Short mmCIF file of C-alpha atoms in Angstrom, two decimals:
data_model
loop_
_atom_site.label_atom_id
_atom_site.label_comp_id
_atom_site.label_asym_id
_atom_site.label_seq_id
_atom_site.Cartn_x
_atom_site.Cartn_y
_atom_site.Cartn_z
CA SER A 1 123.58 16.82 -11.69
CA THR A 2 122.78 18.27 -8.03
CA GLN A 3 122.10 21.05 -6.45
CA SER A 4 122.97 22.50 -2.61
CA GLU A 5 120.09 22.91 -0.71
CA LYS A 6 121.54 26.84 0.15
CA THR A 7 122.76 27.80 -3.13
CA ASP A 8 120.75 28.37 -6.88
CA PRO A 9 122.68 27.71 -9.70
CA GLY A 10 120.66 29.48 -11.45
CA ARG A 11 121.46 32.56 -10.11
CA PRO A 12 124.58 34.75 -11.07
CA ALA A 13 127.33 34.60 -8.54
CA SER A 14 127.35 38.03 -7.95
CA GLU A 15 123.47 37.61 -5.89
CA SER A 16 125.20 35.13 -3.72
CA PRO A 17 124.83 35.51 -0.09
CA ALA A 18 127.94 34.03 0.75
CA LEU A 19 130.79 37.04 1.01
CA PRO A 20 133.63 36.91 0.27
CA LEU A 21 133.37 34.65 -2.38
CA PRO A 22 135.91 31.52 -2.81
CA GLN A 23 139.01 32.29 -4.90
CA PRO A 24 140.13 29.44 -7.18
CA VAL A 25 143.68 28.18 -6.64
CA GLN A 26 146.60 29.16 -8.52
CA VAL A 27 147.47 25.90 -10.49
CA LEU A 28 149.57 26.83 -13.43
CA ASP A 29 152.35 25.72 -12.57
CA ILE A 30 150.97 21.97 -11.89
CA GLN A 31 149.85 22.23 -15.92
CA ILE A 32 152.80 22.41 -17.69
CA HIS A 33 155.12 20.14 -16.47
CA GLN A 34 153.60 16.82 -15.18
CA VAL A 35 152.40 13.77 -16.98
CA LEU A 36 149.55 12.42 -14.61
CA GLN A 37 149.85 8.72 -14.37
CA ILE A 38 147.48 5.57 -13.49
CA PHE A 39 146.48 4.51 -10.20
CA ILE A 40 146.62 1.02 -9.55
CA ASP A 41 146.85 -0.70 -5.78
CA ASN A 42 148.04 2.15 -4.29
CA LYS A 43 150.69 3.33 -6.69
CA TRP A 44 151.26 5.86 -10.00
CA VAL A 45 152.15 3.81 -12.25
CA PRO A 46 152.89 4.43 -16.46
CA SER A 47 150.58 2.67 -19.13
CA SER A 48 151.50 -0.11 -20.10
CA ARG A 49 152.56 1.04 -23.85
CA ARG A 50 153.63 4.06 -22.36
CA LYS A 51 150.94 6.20 -24.60
CA THR A 52 149.41 9.42 -23.13
CA PHE A 53 146.76 11.56 -24.23
CA PRO A 54 145.87 15.63 -23.54
CA THR A 55 143.38 16.85 -21.50
CA PHE A 56 142.73 20.58 -22.25
CA ASN A 57 140.67 23.33 -20.91
CA PRO A 58 137.49 23.87 -23.16
CA ALA A 59 136.90 27.36 -22.03
CA THR A 60 140.67 28.76 -23.48
CA GLY A 61 141.56 25.46 -25.56
CA CYS A 62 144.82 25.06 -24.19
CA LYS A 63 146.23 21.99 -22.83
CA ILE A 64 145.86 21.69 -19.05
CA CYS A 65 148.55 18.79 -19.46
CA ASP A 66 149.15 14.46 -20.68
CA VAL A 67 147.82 11.76 -19.26
CA GLU A 68 148.77 8.11 -19.55
CA GLU A 69 146.28 6.62 -21.46
CA ALA A 70 145.07 2.85 -20.07
CA ASP A 71 143.96 -0.05 -22.46
CA GLN A 72 143.32 -3.28 -21.98
CA GLU A 73 146.56 -4.64 -20.38
CA ASP A 74 146.20 -1.67 -18.01
CA VAL A 75 142.55 -2.73 -17.18
CA ASP A 76 144.11 -6.36 -16.56
CA GLN A 77 146.35 -5.22 -13.98
CA ALA A 78 143.63 -2.87 -12.30
CA VAL A 79 141.01 -5.49 -12.06
CA MET A 80 143.88 -8.32 -10.79
CA ALA A 81 144.31 -5.19 -7.82
CA ALA A 82 140.66 -5.08 -7.16
CA LYS A 83 140.16 -8.90 -7.06
CA ALA A 84 143.12 -9.69 -4.71
CA ALA A 85 141.76 -6.57 -2.80
CA GLY A 86 138.65 -8.50 -2.02
CA GLN A 87 139.67 -11.83 -1.44
CA ARG A 88 138.57 -13.48 1.78
CA GLY A 89 140.78 -12.85 4.50
CA SER A 90 142.50 -9.63 2.72
CA PRO A 91 142.46 -6.59 4.81
CA TRP A 92 139.96 -5.35 3.52
CA ARG A 93 137.63 -8.43 3.89
CA ARG A 94 138.42 -8.49 7.46
CA MET A 95 137.92 -4.76 7.94
CA ASP A 96 135.14 -4.58 10.72
CA ALA A 97 132.06 -2.58 9.10
CA CYS A 98 132.73 0.86 11.53
CA SER A 99 136.19 0.76 10.34
CA ARG A 100 134.90 1.11 6.41
CA GLY A 101 132.81 3.59 7.38
CA LYS A 102 135.79 5.66 9.51
CA LEU A 103 137.74 5.43 5.82
CA LEU A 104 134.70 7.12 4.13
CA HIS A 105 134.33 9.58 6.66
CA GLN A 106 138.34 10.34 6.39
CA LEU A 107 138.26 10.57 2.55
CA ALA A 108 135.38 13.00 3.17
CA ASP A 109 137.74 15.02 5.29
CA LEU A 110 140.60 15.26 2.29
CA VAL A 111 138.23 16.48 -0.28
CA GLU A 112 136.85 19.13 2.29
CA ARG A 113 140.56 19.89 3.23
CA ASP A 114 141.07 20.04 -0.74
CA ARG A 115 138.07 21.61 -1.55
CA LEU A 116 139.45 24.49 -3.12
CA LEU A 117 141.79 22.95 -5.38
CA LEU A 118 139.76 20.51 -6.66
CA ALA A 119 136.67 22.84 -7.43
CA THR A 120 139.45 24.77 -9.50
CA LEU A 121 140.77 21.47 -11.28
CA GLU A 122 136.94 20.66 -12.32
CA THR A 123 136.59 23.78 -13.55
CA LEU A 124 139.77 24.01 -15.82
CA ASP A 125 138.53 20.41 -16.91
CA THR A 126 134.87 21.14 -17.78
CA GLY A 127 134.71 25.20 -18.59
CA LYS A 128 131.79 25.50 -15.45
CA PRO A 129 131.58 28.22 -13.18
CA PHE A 130 134.09 27.89 -10.35
CA LEU A 131 131.54 28.26 -7.96
CA GLN A 132 129.33 25.74 -9.20
CA SER A 133 132.03 23.57 -9.08
CA PHE A 134 132.75 24.72 -5.43
CA PHE A 135 129.41 24.66 -3.98
CA ILE A 136 127.43 22.27 -6.17
CA ASP A 137 129.85 19.78 -7.08
CA LEU A 138 131.86 19.63 -4.29
CA GLU A 139 129.22 19.72 -1.46
CA GLY A 140 127.40 17.04 -3.42
CA SER A 141 130.47 14.77 -3.43
CA ILE A 142 131.11 15.53 0.30
CA LYS A 143 127.57 14.50 1.15
CA THR A 144 127.21 11.45 -0.66
CA LEU A 145 130.76 10.13 0.92
CA ARG A 146 129.37 10.99 4.42
CA TYR A 147 126.22 9.68 3.28
CA TYR A 148 127.51 5.98 2.58
CA ALA A 149 129.89 5.98 5.72
CA GLY A 150 127.08 6.00 7.47
CA TRP A 151 125.66 2.90 6.12
CA THR A 152 128.81 0.96 6.14
CA ASP A 153 127.38 -0.98 9.82
CA LYS A 154 123.53 -1.13 8.98
CA ILE A 155 123.50 -3.44 5.99
CA HIS A 156 122.25 -6.69 6.80
CA GLY A 157 119.91 -9.50 6.60
CA LYS A 158 117.02 -10.94 7.82
CA SER A 159 115.96 -14.08 9.98
CA LEU A 160 112.59 -15.87 8.17
CA ARG A 161 110.86 -18.41 9.90
CA VAL A 162 110.07 -20.59 7.78
CA ASP A 163 108.17 -23.73 9.53
CA GLU A 164 108.56 -25.39 12.62
CA SER A 165 111.68 -27.75 11.11
CA PHE A 166 113.93 -24.54 9.31
CA MET A 167 115.02 -21.09 10.24
CA CYS A 168 116.19 -19.32 7.33
CA ILE A 169 118.72 -16.20 7.61
CA THR A 170 120.07 -13.68 4.55
CA LYS A 171 123.10 -12.03 4.45
CA HIS A 172 124.10 -9.64 1.97
CA GLU A 173 127.44 -9.79 0.75
CA PRO A 174 129.62 -7.49 -1.31
CA VAL A 175 129.11 -8.42 -5.34
CA GLY A 176 133.17 -8.22 -5.76
CA VAL A 177 134.96 -6.02 -8.31
CA CYS A 178 132.61 -3.58 -9.86
CA GLY A 179 133.51 -1.22 -13.05
CA ALA A 180 132.36 2.31 -13.00
CA ILE A 181 132.76 4.28 -16.47
CA ILE A 182 132.06 8.16 -15.82
CA PRO A 183 130.77 10.81 -18.11
CA TRP A 184 132.70 14.26 -18.38
CA ASN A 185 129.94 16.97 -17.44
CA PHE A 186 130.23 16.02 -13.43
CA PRO A 187 133.24 14.09 -13.05
CA LEU A 188 134.19 14.46 -9.28
CA LEU A 189 129.85 13.97 -8.35
CA MET A 190 129.70 10.80 -10.72
CA PHE A 191 133.03 9.59 -9.38
CA MET A 192 131.75 9.91 -5.71
CA TRP A 193 127.90 8.03 -6.75
CA LYS A 194 130.05 5.13 -7.97
CA ILE A 195 132.27 4.43 -5.48
CA ALA A 196 130.81 5.51 -2.51
CA PRO A 197 128.08 2.75 -2.37
CA ALA A 198 130.14 0.08 -3.68
CA LEU A 199 133.21 0.50 -0.59
CA SER A 200 129.91 1.08 1.79
CA CYS A 201 129.07 -2.53 0.76
CA GLY A 202 132.68 -3.82 1.07
CA ASN A 203 133.55 -4.09 -2.62
CA THR A 204 136.49 -3.08 -4.62
CA VAL A 205 136.26 -0.93 -7.58
CA VAL A 206 137.87 -0.59 -11.06
CA ILE A 207 136.93 3.28 -12.47
CA LYS A 208 137.68 4.99 -15.69
CA PRO A 209 137.07 8.70 -15.64
CA ALA A 210 136.02 10.47 -19.24
CA GLU A 211 138.87 11.08 -21.12
CA GLN A 212 138.14 14.82 -21.38
CA THR A 213 138.23 15.22 -17.95
CA PRO A 214 140.02 12.90 -15.96
CA LEU A 215 142.00 15.53 -13.10
CA THR A 216 139.77 15.17 -10.03
CA ALA A 217 139.60 11.58 -10.11
CA LEU A 218 143.19 11.06 -10.21
CA HIS A 219 143.71 13.44 -7.20
CA ILE A 220 141.29 11.70 -5.51
CA GLY A 221 143.67 8.58 -5.95
CA SER A 222 146.19 10.46 -3.93
CA LEU A 223 143.43 11.20 -1.45
CA ILE A 224 142.41 7.70 -1.48
CA LYS A 225 145.66 6.46 -0.51
CA GLU A 226 146.32 8.98 2.24
CA ALA A 227 143.04 8.19 3.82
CA GLY A 228 144.64 4.83 4.03
CA PHE A 229 142.48 2.33 2.32
CA PRO A 230 143.97 -0.98 1.25
CA ALA A 231 146.07 -1.10 -1.57
CA GLY A 232 143.82 -2.17 -4.68
CA VAL A 233 140.42 -1.25 -3.41
CA VAL A 234 140.00 1.41 -5.65
CA ASN A 235 142.00 2.01 -9.10
CA ILE A 236 141.91 4.53 -11.65
CA VAL A 237 141.85 3.52 -15.21
CA PRO A 238 142.06 7.10 -17.40
CA GLY A 239 141.16 6.28 -21.21
CA PHE A 240 139.18 6.21 -23.74
CA GLY A 241 135.75 4.20 -24.35
CA PRO A 242 136.77 1.64 -27.09
CA THR A 243 139.53 0.71 -25.29
CA ALA A 244 139.63 1.48 -21.47
CA GLY A 245 135.67 1.37 -21.02
CA ALA A 246 135.25 -1.42 -23.47
CA ALA A 247 137.85 -3.77 -21.25
CA ILE A 248 135.64 -2.91 -18.11
CA ALA A 249 132.26 -3.72 -19.69
CA SER A 250 133.49 -6.99 -20.85
CA HIS A 251 136.15 -8.37 -18.33
CA MET A 252 135.54 -11.93 -16.76
CA ASP A 253 136.60 -10.58 -13.50
CA VAL A 254 134.36 -7.46 -13.19
CA ASP A 255 131.19 -8.71 -11.65
CA LYS A 256 129.40 -5.22 -11.88
CA VAL A 257 129.56 -2.23 -14.04
CA ALA A 258 128.07 0.88 -13.63
CA PHE A 259 127.74 3.65 -16.22
CA THR A 260 126.77 7.19 -16.63
CA GLY A 261 126.45 8.07 -20.21
CA SER A 262 124.08 8.26 -23.40
CA THR A 263 122.06 5.24 -24.22
CA GLU A 264 123.63 4.35 -27.13
CA ILE A 265 126.76 3.45 -25.08
CA GLY A 266 124.88 2.00 -22.38
CA GLN A 267 123.54 -0.46 -24.86
CA LEU A 268 126.97 -1.62 -26.05
CA ILE A 269 127.99 -1.83 -22.40
CA GLN A 270 125.17 -4.20 -21.84
CA THR A 271 125.87 -6.47 -24.60
CA ALA A 272 129.29 -6.56 -23.71
CA ALA A 273 128.59 -7.66 -20.01
CA ALA A 274 125.86 -10.09 -21.01
CA LYS A 275 128.31 -11.63 -23.76
CA SER A 276 131.23 -11.97 -21.02
CA ASN A 277 129.92 -13.13 -17.52
CA LEU A 278 126.53 -11.87 -17.54
CA LYS A 279 128.13 -9.15 -14.64
CA ARG A 280 125.67 -6.72 -13.37
CA VAL A 281 124.81 -3.62 -14.70
CA THR A 282 123.65 -0.10 -13.46
CA LEU A 283 122.85 2.22 -16.42
CA GLU A 284 121.63 5.84 -15.85
CA LEU A 285 121.48 7.62 -19.49
CA GLY A 286 119.83 10.15 -21.61
CA GLY A 287 116.68 12.10 -20.62
CA LYS A 288 114.28 13.99 -22.64
CA ASN A 289 112.73 15.57 -19.66
CA PRO A 290 109.35 17.68 -19.75
CA CYS A 291 108.05 20.13 -17.45
CA ILE A 292 104.64 20.90 -17.35
CA VAL A 293 103.76 24.46 -16.39
CA PHE A 294 99.95 25.04 -14.85
CA ALA A 295 98.45 28.42 -15.11
CA ASP A 296 97.85 28.62 -11.09
CA CYS A 297 101.75 28.20 -10.91
CA ASP A 298 103.72 30.63 -9.66
CA LEU A 299 104.85 31.97 -12.85
CA GLN A 300 108.23 33.70 -11.68
CA LEU A 301 109.44 30.57 -9.89
CA ALA A 302 108.34 28.41 -12.74
CA VAL A 303 110.36 30.52 -15.03
CA GLU A 304 113.34 30.63 -13.03
CA GLU A 305 113.15 26.53 -12.52
CA THR A 306 113.02 25.32 -15.95
CA GLN A 307 115.54 27.91 -17.22
CA LYS A 308 117.77 26.55 -14.45
CA GLY A 309 117.05 23.31 -15.64
CA ALA A 310 117.67 24.23 -19.53
CA PHE A 311 121.08 26.09 -18.85
CA TYR A 312 122.47 24.82 -15.63
CA ASN A 313 126.02 23.15 -16.77
CA GLN A 314 125.85 24.84 -19.64
CA GLY A 315 123.14 22.42 -20.97
CA GLN A 316 125.13 19.77 -20.58
CA CYS A 317 122.67 17.60 -17.81
CA CYS A 318 120.87 14.39 -17.85
CA THR A 319 117.87 16.17 -16.18
CA ALA A 320 118.69 19.20 -18.52
CA ALA A 321 114.79 20.58 -18.49
CA SER A 322 114.55 19.53 -22.70
CA ARG A 323 110.66 19.55 -23.14
CA VAL A 324 109.03 22.94 -21.19
CA PHE A 325 104.90 22.28 -21.75
CA VAL A 326 103.29 25.86 -20.88
CA GLU A 327 99.68 26.01 -20.67
CA GLU A 328 97.91 28.05 -23.15
CA SER A 329 96.71 30.70 -21.00
CA ILE A 330 100.04 32.15 -19.50
CA HIS A 331 102.21 30.68 -22.59
CA GLU A 332 102.72 34.39 -24.04
CA GLU A 333 103.95 35.73 -20.54
CA PHE A 334 105.84 32.77 -19.63
CA VAL A 335 108.10 32.92 -22.67
CA HIS A 336 108.33 36.78 -22.30
CA LEU A 337 109.62 36.23 -18.89
CA SER A 338 112.11 33.55 -19.89
CA ILE A 339 113.63 35.76 -22.35
CA GLU A 340 113.93 38.53 -19.78
CA LYS A 341 115.35 36.12 -17.53
CA ALA A 342 117.74 34.75 -20.12
CA LYS A 343 119.30 38.16 -20.68
CA LYS A 344 120.50 38.22 -17.11
CA ILE A 345 122.75 35.41 -17.13
CA VAL A 346 126.58 36.37 -16.69
CA ILE A 347 128.22 34.75 -19.21
CA GLY A 348 132.46 34.96 -18.65
CA ASP A 349 135.54 33.27 -18.03
CA PRO A 350 134.72 29.77 -15.30
CA LEU A 351 137.17 30.82 -12.92
CA ASP A 352 135.70 34.41 -12.32
CA PRO A 353 133.81 33.87 -9.56
CA LEU A 354 131.16 36.34 -10.94
CA THR A 355 130.28 34.08 -13.74
CA SER A 356 127.35 32.22 -13.62
CA HIS A 357 127.26 30.23 -16.77
CA GLY A 358 130.24 29.24 -18.79
CA ARG A 359 130.61 30.66 -22.11
CA THR A 360 131.77 26.99 -23.52
CA VAL A 361 131.20 23.32 -24.00
CA ILE A 362 132.89 20.51 -23.19
CA ASP A 363 134.57 20.24 -26.58
CA GLN A 364 134.47 21.22 -30.50
CA GLN A 365 132.78 17.98 -31.01
CA GLN A 366 129.66 18.22 -28.68
CA PHE A 367 129.89 22.15 -29.60
CA ASP A 368 129.15 20.79 -33.41
CA LYS A 369 126.47 18.29 -32.12
CA ILE A 370 124.88 21.06 -30.50
CA MET A 371 124.37 23.15 -33.61
CA ASP A 372 123.30 20.44 -35.44
CA LEU A 373 120.59 19.25 -32.70
CA ILE A 374 119.08 22.80 -33.08
CA GLU A 375 119.12 22.62 -36.44
CA ASN A 376 116.88 19.50 -35.91
CA GLY A 377 115.23 20.50 -32.95
CA LYS A 378 111.58 20.79 -33.93
CA LYS A 379 111.79 16.87 -35.14
CA GLU A 380 113.63 16.05 -32.23
CA GLY A 381 111.64 18.12 -29.74
CA ALA A 382 114.79 18.30 -26.87
CA ILE A 383 118.37 18.94 -27.31
CA PHE A 384 121.10 18.40 -24.79
CA GLY A 385 122.68 21.82 -24.76
CA PRO A 386 121.84 24.83 -23.37
CA VAL A 387 118.95 25.20 -25.19
CA GLN A 388 115.10 25.83 -23.76
CA CYS A 389 112.50 24.61 -25.64
CA ILE A 390 108.98 26.10 -24.82
CA ILE A 391 106.06 24.73 -26.10
CA GLN A 392 102.28 25.53 -25.78
CA ALA A 393 100.04 23.19 -24.23
CA LEU A 394 96.24 22.82 -24.35
CA GLY A 395 94.01 23.81 -21.17
CA ALA A 396 94.82 21.16 -18.11
CA ARG A 397 91.88 19.14 -18.36
CA LYS A 398 94.05 18.06 -21.62
CA ARG A 399 95.72 15.13 -19.65
CA PRO A 400 99.01 16.83 -20.43
CA SER A 401 100.64 13.55 -18.92
CA GLY A 402 100.57 12.46 -22.58
CA ARG A 403 102.46 14.75 -24.10
CA ALA A 404 105.00 14.41 -21.52
CA ASN A 405 105.53 10.55 -21.55
CA SER A 406 105.47 10.66 -25.69
CA SER A 407 109.35 9.56 -25.35
CA GLN A 408 111.72 6.51 -25.27
CA TYR A 409 113.20 8.23 -22.38
CA GLY A 410 111.95 8.74 -18.94
CA LEU A 411 114.46 9.92 -16.56
CA VAL A 412 113.23 13.31 -14.87
CA SER A 413 110.43 14.92 -15.27
CA ALA A 414 108.83 18.24 -13.52
CA ILE A 415 105.20 19.90 -12.44
CA PHE A 416 104.66 23.47 -11.67
CA THR A 417 101.32 24.13 -9.90
CA SER A 418 99.59 25.60 -7.04
CA SER A 419 97.49 22.75 -6.74
CA MET A 420 99.11 19.71 -4.82
CA ASP A 421 96.22 17.38 -5.83
CA ARG A 422 96.85 17.94 -9.27
CA ALA A 423 100.33 17.71 -8.97
CA LEU A 424 100.26 14.44 -6.74
CA SER A 425 97.23 13.34 -9.78
CA VAL A 426 99.90 14.18 -12.88
CA SER A 427 103.10 12.70 -10.80
CA ALA A 428 101.34 9.50 -10.82
CA ALA A 429 100.59 9.69 -14.95
CA LEU A 430 104.44 10.47 -15.33
CA GLU A 431 106.53 7.60 -16.27
CA THR A 432 109.92 8.69 -15.15
CA GLY A 433 112.30 8.32 -12.11
CA THR A 434 111.98 11.26 -10.70
CA VAL A 435 109.12 13.86 -10.67
CA TRP A 436 110.16 17.40 -8.86
CA ILE A 437 107.43 19.86 -7.99
CA ASN A 438 107.68 23.25 -8.08
CA CYS A 439 111.18 22.77 -7.98
CA TYR A 440 114.34 21.47 -10.40
CA ASN A 441 117.66 19.79 -10.30
CA SER A 442 117.01 19.16 -6.40
CA LEU A 443 118.58 15.54 -5.99
CA HIS A 444 120.13 14.55 -2.49
CA ALA A 445 122.35 12.00 -1.46
CA GLN A 446 119.63 9.77 0.43
CA THR A 447 116.99 10.17 -2.43
CA PRO A 448 116.85 7.27 -5.19
CA PHE A 449 117.78 8.34 -8.68
CA GLY A 450 117.34 6.42 -12.20
CA GLY A 451 115.10 6.21 -14.72
CA TYR A 452 112.33 4.62 -16.54
CA LYS A 453 112.79 2.79 -19.88
CA MET A 454 115.21 3.70 -22.44
CA SER A 455 116.94 6.26 -19.37
CA GLY A 456 117.87 3.47 -17.37
CA ILE A 457 118.55 0.48 -15.63
CA GLY A 458 118.33 0.32 -11.51
CA ARG A 459 118.97 3.30 -9.20
CA GLU A 460 121.80 5.13 -7.95
CA LEU A 461 121.85 7.08 -4.56
CA GLY A 462 119.97 6.49 -0.98
CA GLU A 463 119.49 3.10 -0.10
CA TYR A 464 118.21 1.83 -3.36
CA ALA A 465 121.19 2.11 -4.63
CA LEU A 466 122.85 -0.69 -1.87
CA ALA A 467 120.45 -3.01 -3.44
CA GLU A 468 123.00 -2.75 -6.99
CA TYR A 469 126.27 -3.60 -5.26
CA THR A 470 125.36 -6.79 -2.73
CA GLU A 471 124.23 -10.31 -3.24
CA VAL A 472 121.49 -11.55 -1.15
CA LYS A 473 122.62 -15.04 0.14
CA ALA A 474 119.73 -17.27 2.04
CA VAL A 475 121.26 -19.95 4.45
CA THR A 476 118.60 -22.29 5.54
CA VAL A 477 119.52 -24.51 8.69
CA LYS A 478 117.03 -27.50 9.88
CA LEU A 479 116.60 -27.49 13.24
CA ASN A 480 116.88 -30.30 15.64
CA GLU A 481 113.43 -31.59 16.81
CA ARG A 482 113.97 -33.21 19.88
CA LEU A 483 115.21 -30.78 22.52
#
């Protein structure tokens, strides 16, 4: 999940200062007649077995369209195209770094041009409110592309003085073919989180969008071709995890795989990567994310931010504020304010710009899972869905980080207090990859994102992500001592 600096996704759209509001694009004619194909080697192709699957609007239950289903054979074709595009001497490998950056900027320009259409498609496919798609997901996607466009000509090694007889230089080279498997909760944004750093470093990509939400990924395929990327640099293979996803994770010619999703599937991907060719793995997995609310905080701010964390995107975020620990002296008032705030959430048609909270989760399976977790919530202590769990904590002197860390996960956490000394002390004790102080869901392209413990391996975004997509080569030269 991500958040624009200018837009508060927890606030009803009717309070937005930006008027007139953007209106969704009418795309009903596109929905009915077209079967969307696989994007391989800059071409639209049918699946090898001519199989298709439907994608649905979760807000209405209506089918949007059919999509060609990729499986092992299609992944093989996509990997072959990506490998050829990344060969030494290919147009992509011969391209200078500035030109790679120009292509990423061009793609960002095209995404900006099609922003209304992409936001509409994202809302149709996910059920999230249109204004969140437009202001949050599209804004974050464009910024991610532009950020990594700026990095392309700044990825370089070092010159190391070993001793008088030798000199060593290091080079940062592309890993090769990078596989990416992305989730259904932020389809477009996760697409950009994966391809932008990979392309910035000179890699090629085979990416599988979630079967529930393939539409924006496929439209980006047309923009990648329009932007002028060489054939085979980006390949998009919509399909299912046990077939297309497993094929990417176990493929002998995929050099690295990046995955965002559940811890259980992340473990399967890491196993497949190890059993195949020991490919690199970046995993951004689940979270049971704690918020610690101290009595000296700005109470209204804490209520708004923790509720945003719990309910944003219908609660379908790996960063969801799953456990809110509130200091005993303010617990009753915090609960009261949270209830009143929740009553003001505008629930309705996701395509209505006045809607701030979609009236649906992604599909029936996820709904049933949430309802089951609610029944077991007292044991679990957290839920991946639109539920806020508020827990009364003891006084501020009782080391609240202990309860916050009592989880196998460590993705994000938040602290609400007016004491910066306390905030920094507690943040040092929290075992999470991100700590937010007096805010929530504040993600930026410049800031690394990833988790401790079973919340993942490696980092996405920021300069830190570049290390996940490059190999470091040391070149040692024996110096001539007779000059």
